[in-house]
Coordinates of C-alpha atoms and ligand atoms in Angstrom, one line a residue:
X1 CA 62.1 -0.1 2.3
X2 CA 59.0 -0.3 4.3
X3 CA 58.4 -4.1 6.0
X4 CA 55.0 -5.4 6.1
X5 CA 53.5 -8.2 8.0
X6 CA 49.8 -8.7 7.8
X7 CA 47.5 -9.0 5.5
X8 CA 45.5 -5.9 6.4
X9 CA 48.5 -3.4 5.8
X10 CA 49.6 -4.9 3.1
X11 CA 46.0 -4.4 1.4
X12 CA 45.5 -1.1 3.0
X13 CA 48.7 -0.3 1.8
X14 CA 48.1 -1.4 -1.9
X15 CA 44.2 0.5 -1.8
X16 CA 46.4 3.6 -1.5
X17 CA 48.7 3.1 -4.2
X18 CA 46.2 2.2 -6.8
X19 CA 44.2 5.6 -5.5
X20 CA 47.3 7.2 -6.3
X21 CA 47.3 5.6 -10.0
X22 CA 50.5 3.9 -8.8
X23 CA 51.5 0.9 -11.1
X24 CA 52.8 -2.4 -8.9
X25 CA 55.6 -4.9 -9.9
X26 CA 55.2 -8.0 -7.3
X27 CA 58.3 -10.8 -7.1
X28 CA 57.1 -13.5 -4.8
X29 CA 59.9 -15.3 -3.2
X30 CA 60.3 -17.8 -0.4
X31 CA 63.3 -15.9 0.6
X32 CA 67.4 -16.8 1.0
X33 CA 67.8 -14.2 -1.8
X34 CA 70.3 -14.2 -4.2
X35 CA 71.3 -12.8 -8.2
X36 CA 68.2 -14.8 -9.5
X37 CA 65.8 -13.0 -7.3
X38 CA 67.3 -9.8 -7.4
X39 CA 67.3 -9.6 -10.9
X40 CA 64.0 -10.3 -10.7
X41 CA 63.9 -7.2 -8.2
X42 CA 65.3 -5.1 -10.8
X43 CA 63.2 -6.1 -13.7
X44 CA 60.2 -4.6 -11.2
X45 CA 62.0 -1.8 -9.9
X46 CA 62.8 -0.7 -14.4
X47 CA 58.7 -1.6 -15.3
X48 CA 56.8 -0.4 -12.2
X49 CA 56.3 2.9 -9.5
X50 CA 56.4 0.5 -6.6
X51 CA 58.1 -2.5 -6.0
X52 CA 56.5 -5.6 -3.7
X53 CA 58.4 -8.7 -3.0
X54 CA 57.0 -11.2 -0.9
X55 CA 58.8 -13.4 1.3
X56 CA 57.1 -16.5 2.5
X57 CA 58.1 -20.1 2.8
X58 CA 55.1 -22.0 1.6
X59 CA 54.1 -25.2 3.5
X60 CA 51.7 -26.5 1.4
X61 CA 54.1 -26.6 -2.1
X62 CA 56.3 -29.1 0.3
X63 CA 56.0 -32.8 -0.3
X64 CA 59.4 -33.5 1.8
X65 CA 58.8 -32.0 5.2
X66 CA 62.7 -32.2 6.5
X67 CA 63.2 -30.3 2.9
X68 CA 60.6 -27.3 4.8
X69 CA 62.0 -27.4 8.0
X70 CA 65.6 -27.0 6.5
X71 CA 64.8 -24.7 3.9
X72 CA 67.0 -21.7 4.4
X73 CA 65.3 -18.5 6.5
X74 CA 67.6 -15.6 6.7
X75 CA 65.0 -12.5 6.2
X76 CA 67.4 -9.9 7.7
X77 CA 70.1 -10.7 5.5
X78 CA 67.5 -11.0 2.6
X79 CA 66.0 -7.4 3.7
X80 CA 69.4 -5.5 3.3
X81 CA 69.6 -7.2 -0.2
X82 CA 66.3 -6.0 -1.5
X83 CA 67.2 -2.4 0.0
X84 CA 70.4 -2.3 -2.4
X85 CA 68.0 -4.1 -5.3
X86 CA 65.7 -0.5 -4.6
X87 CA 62.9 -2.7 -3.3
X88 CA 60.4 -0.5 -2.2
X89 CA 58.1 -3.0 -0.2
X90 CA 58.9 -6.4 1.8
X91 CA 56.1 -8.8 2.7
X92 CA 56.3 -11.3 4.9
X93 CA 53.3 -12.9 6.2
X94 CA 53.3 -15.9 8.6
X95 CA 52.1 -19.3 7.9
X96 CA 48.6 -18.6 10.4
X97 CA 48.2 -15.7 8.7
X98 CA 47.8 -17.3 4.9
X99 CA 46.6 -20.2 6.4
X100 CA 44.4 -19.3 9.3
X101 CA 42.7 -23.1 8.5
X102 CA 43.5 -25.7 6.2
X103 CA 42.0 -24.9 2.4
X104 CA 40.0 -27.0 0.6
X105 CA 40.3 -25.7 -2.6
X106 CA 42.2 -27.8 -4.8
X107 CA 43.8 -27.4 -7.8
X108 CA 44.1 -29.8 -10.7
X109 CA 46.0 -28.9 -14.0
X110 CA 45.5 -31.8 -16.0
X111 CA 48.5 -32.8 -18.0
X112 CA 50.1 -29.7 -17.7
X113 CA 51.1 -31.4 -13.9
X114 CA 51.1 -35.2 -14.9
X115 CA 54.9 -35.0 -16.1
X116 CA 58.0 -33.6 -14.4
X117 CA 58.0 -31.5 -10.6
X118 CA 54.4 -32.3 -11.1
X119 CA 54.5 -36.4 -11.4
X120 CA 57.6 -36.3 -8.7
X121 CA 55.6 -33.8 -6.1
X122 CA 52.7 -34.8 -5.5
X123 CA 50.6 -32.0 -4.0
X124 CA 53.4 -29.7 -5.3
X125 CA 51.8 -27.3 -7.8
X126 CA 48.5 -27.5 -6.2
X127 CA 50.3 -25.6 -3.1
X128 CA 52.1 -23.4 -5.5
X129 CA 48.3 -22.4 -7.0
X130 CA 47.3 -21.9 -3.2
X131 CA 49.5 -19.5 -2.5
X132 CA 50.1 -17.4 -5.4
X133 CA 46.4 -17.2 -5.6
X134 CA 46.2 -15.8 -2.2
X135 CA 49.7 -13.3 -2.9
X136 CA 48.0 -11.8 -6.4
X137 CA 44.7 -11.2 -4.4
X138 CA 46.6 -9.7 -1.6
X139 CA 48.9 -7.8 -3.3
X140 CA 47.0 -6.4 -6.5
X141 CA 49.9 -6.2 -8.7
X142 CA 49.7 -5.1 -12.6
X143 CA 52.6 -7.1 -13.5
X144 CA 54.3 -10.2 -11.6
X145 CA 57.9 -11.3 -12.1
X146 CA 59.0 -15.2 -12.1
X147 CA 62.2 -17.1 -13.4
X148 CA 62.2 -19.6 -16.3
X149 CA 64.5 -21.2 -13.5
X150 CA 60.9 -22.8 -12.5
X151 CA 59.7 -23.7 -16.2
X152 CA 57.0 -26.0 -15.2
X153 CA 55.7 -23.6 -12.6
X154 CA 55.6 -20.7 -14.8
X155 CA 53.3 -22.8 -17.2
X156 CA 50.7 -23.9 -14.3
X157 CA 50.8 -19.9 -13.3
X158 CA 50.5 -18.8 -16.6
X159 CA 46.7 -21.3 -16.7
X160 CA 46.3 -20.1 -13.1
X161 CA 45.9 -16.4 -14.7
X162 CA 43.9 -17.3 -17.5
X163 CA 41.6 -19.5 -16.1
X164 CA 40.8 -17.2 -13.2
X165 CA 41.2 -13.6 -15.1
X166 CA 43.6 -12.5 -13.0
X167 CA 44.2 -8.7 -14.1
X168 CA 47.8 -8.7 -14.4
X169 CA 50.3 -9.4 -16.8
X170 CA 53.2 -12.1 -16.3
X171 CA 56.8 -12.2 -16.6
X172 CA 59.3 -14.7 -17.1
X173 CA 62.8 -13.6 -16.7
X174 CA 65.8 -15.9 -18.1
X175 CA 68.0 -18.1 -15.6
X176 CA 70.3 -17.0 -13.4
X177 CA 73.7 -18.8 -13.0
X178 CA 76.9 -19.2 -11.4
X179 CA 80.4 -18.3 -12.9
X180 CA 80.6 -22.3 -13.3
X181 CA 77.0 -22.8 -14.9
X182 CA 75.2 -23.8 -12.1
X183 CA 71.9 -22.7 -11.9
X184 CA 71.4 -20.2 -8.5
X185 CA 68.9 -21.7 -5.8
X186 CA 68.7 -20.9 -1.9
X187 CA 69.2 -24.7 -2.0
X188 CA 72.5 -24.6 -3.4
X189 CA 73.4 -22.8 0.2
X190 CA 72.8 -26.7 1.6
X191 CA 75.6 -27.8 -0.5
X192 CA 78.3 -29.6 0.8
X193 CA 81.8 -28.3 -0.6
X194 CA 82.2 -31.6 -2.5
X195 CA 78.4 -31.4 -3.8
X196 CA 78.8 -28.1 -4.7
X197 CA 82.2 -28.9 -6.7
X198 CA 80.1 -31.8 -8.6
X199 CA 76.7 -29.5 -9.0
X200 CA 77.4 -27.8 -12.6
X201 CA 77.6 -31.5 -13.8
X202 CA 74.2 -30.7 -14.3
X203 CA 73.8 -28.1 -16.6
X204 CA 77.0 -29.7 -18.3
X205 CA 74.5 -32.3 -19.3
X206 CA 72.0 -30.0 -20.5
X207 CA 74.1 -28.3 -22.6
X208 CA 75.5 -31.6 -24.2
X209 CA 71.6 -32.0 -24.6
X210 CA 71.8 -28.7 -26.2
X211 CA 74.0 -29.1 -28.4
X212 CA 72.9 -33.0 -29.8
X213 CA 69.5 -31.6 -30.4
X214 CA 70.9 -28.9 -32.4
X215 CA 72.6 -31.3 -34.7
X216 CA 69.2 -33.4 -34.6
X217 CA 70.0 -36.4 -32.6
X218 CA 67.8 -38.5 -31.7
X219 CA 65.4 -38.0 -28.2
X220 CA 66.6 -41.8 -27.1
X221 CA 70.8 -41.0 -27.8
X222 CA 70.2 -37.6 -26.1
X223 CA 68.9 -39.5 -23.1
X224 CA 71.3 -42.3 -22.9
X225 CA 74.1 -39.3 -23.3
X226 CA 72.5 -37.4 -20.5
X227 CA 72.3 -40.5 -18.5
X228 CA 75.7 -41.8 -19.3
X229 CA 77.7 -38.1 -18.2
X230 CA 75.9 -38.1 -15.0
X231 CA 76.7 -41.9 -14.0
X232 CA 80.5 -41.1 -13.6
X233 CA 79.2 -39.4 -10.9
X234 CA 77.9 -41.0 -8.1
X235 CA 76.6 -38.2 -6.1
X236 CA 74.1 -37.3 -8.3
X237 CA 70.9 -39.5 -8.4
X238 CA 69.3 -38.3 -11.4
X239 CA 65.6 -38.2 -11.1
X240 CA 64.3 -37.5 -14.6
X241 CA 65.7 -35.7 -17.5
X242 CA 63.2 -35.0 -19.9
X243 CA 62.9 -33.5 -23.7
X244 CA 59.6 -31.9 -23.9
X245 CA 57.6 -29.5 -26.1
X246 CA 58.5 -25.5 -23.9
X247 CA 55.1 -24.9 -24.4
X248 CA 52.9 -27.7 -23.2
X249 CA 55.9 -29.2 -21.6
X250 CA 55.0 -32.9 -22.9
X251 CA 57.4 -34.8 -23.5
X252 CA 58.5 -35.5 -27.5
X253 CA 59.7 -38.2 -29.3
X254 CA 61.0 -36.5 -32.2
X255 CA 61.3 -32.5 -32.5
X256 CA 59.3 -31.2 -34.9
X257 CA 60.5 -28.2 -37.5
X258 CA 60.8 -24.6 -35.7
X259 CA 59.4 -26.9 -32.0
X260 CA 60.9 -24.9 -29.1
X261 CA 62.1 -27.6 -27.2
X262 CA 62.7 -27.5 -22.9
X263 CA 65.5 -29.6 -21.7
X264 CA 64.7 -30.4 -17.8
X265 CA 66.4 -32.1 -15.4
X266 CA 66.0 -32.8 -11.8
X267 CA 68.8 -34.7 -9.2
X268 CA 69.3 -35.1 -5.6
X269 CA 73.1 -34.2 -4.1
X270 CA 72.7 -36.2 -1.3
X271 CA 69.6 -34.8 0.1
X272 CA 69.4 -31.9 -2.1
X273 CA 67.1 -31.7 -5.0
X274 CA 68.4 -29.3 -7.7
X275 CA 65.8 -28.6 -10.7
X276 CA 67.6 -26.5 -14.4
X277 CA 66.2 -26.3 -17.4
X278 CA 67.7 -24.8 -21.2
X279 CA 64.7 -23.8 -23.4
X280 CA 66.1 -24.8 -27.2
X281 CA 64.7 -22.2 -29.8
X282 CA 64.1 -23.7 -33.7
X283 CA 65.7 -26.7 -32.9
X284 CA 65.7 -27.6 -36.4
X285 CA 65.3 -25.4 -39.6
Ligands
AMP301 P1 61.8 -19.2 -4.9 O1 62.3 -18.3 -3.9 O2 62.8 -20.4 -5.2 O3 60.4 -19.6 -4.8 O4 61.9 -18.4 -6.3 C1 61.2 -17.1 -6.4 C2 61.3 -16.7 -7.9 O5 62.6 -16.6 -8.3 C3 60.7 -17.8 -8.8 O6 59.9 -17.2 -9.9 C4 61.9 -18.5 -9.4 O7 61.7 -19.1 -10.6 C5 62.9 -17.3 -9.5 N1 64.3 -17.9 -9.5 C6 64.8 -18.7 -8.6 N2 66.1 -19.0 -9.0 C7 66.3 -18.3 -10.1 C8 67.5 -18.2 -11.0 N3 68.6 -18.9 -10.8 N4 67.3 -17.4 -12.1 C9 66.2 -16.7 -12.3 N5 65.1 -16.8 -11.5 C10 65.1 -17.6 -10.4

């Protein structure tokens, strides 16, 4: 796998690929790799000739800076990973190098950002815009790989491309979980052992959302059941659970017939903020 650290290689390096009518498959990360990502790798490495995953821990998607300056960095552990995945190309810019000054483009998404990460982030997705702006324009790819982990964020990229006519084509690959349900995150690394143990609580709940949704509950007794499981435990400070529409992500008060409905939750473990989601297909015939 050949490492690349500036810009100028990395688009000298892509010129001569698509010269050589080479197709790229790009998977940007921020890195601490694990199942989620590679799978991610793999989807790339089965769709495209050359393979291009990005690792870059973006500043400006950070609203918490001790959440930044914690955020797990282990890029040689995460290079012998991507070698094993068939990775064919690891990027890793630095932070002067994406951000030689500060930008001041900014990006508004309407409601698309007014509820969930958005509403609890502030400055969140417009950082998220930022950078995978810069990354597409950098690295040139044909298709680009994401997890459904990030719901919210796929939506915003998925306007990003449109808006801008980006000349690529998205894709969203299912979520990744633990043997116990949990949804995989370099954050879960920052675990304690007892958070850890309580973590899955929180796709339990989804899936009790799940479940009442398929037998038609209503929004308000899925929420007070959601709310309910998680208060027996007090390490988990839930920060919203919402039942939206998976396509506009607003949130509903009532599923409609054949609705594809997104079940998303957010909570902090101590100082931990864990985000999962379960995307509910023909919720009711
Ligand atoms: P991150 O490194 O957290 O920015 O994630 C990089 C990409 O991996 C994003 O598209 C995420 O949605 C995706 N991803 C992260 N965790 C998972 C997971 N457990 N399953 C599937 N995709 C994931």
């Amino acid at each position: 796998m050949e490492q690349v650290t500036t810009i100028e290689e990395m688009r000298a390096t892509v010129e001569k690929l698509r010269m050589a009518g080479k197709t790229i498959g790009f998977v940007p990360t921020m890195g601490a790799l694990h199942e989620g990502h590679l799978e991610l790798i793999r989807a790339a490495v089965a769709d495209n000739d050359v393979t291009v995953c990005s690792i870059f821990v973006n500043p400006t998607q950070f609203n918490n800076s001790e959440d930044f300056r914690l955020y797990p960095r282990i890029e040689q552990e995460d290079a012998i990973k991507l070698e094993s995945a068939n990775c064919d190309i690891l990027f890793l810019p630095q932070p002067d190098m994406m951000y030689p000054e500060a930008a001041k483009l900014k990006f508004s998404f309407g409601e698309l950002e007014s509820v969930m990460e958005g509403a609890h982030r502030p400055g969140h997705f417009n950082g998220v815009a930022l950078i995978v702006s810069k990354l597409f324009n950098v690295v040139q790819p044909h298709k680009a790989y994401f997890g459904q982990k990030d719901l919210q964020q796929y939506a915003i990229i998925k306007q990003l491309v449109a808006d801008l006519n980006f000349n690529l084509e998205l894709v969203c690959y299912p979520i990744i979980r633990e043997k116990d349900g949990l949804a995989m995150s370099s954050r879960n690394r920052r675990l304690t052992e007892k958070q850890r143990e309580i973590a899955p609580q929180l796709y339990k709940a989804l899936q009790l959302a799940e479940k009442m949704v398929k037998e038609n509950a209503r929004v308000e007794a899925i929420k007070s059941a959601v709310t309910d499981s998680l208060a027996q435990f007090p390490e988990i400070r839930l920060e919203y659970f919402e039942i939206s529409d998976a396509n506009t992500l607003q949130p509903i008060s009532e599923p409609g017939v054949g609705q594809e409905i997104a079940l998303c939750i957010a909570a902090f473990l101590g100082e931990i903020r864990l985000i999962d989601n379960i995307v509910v297909k023909e919720a009711k015939s």
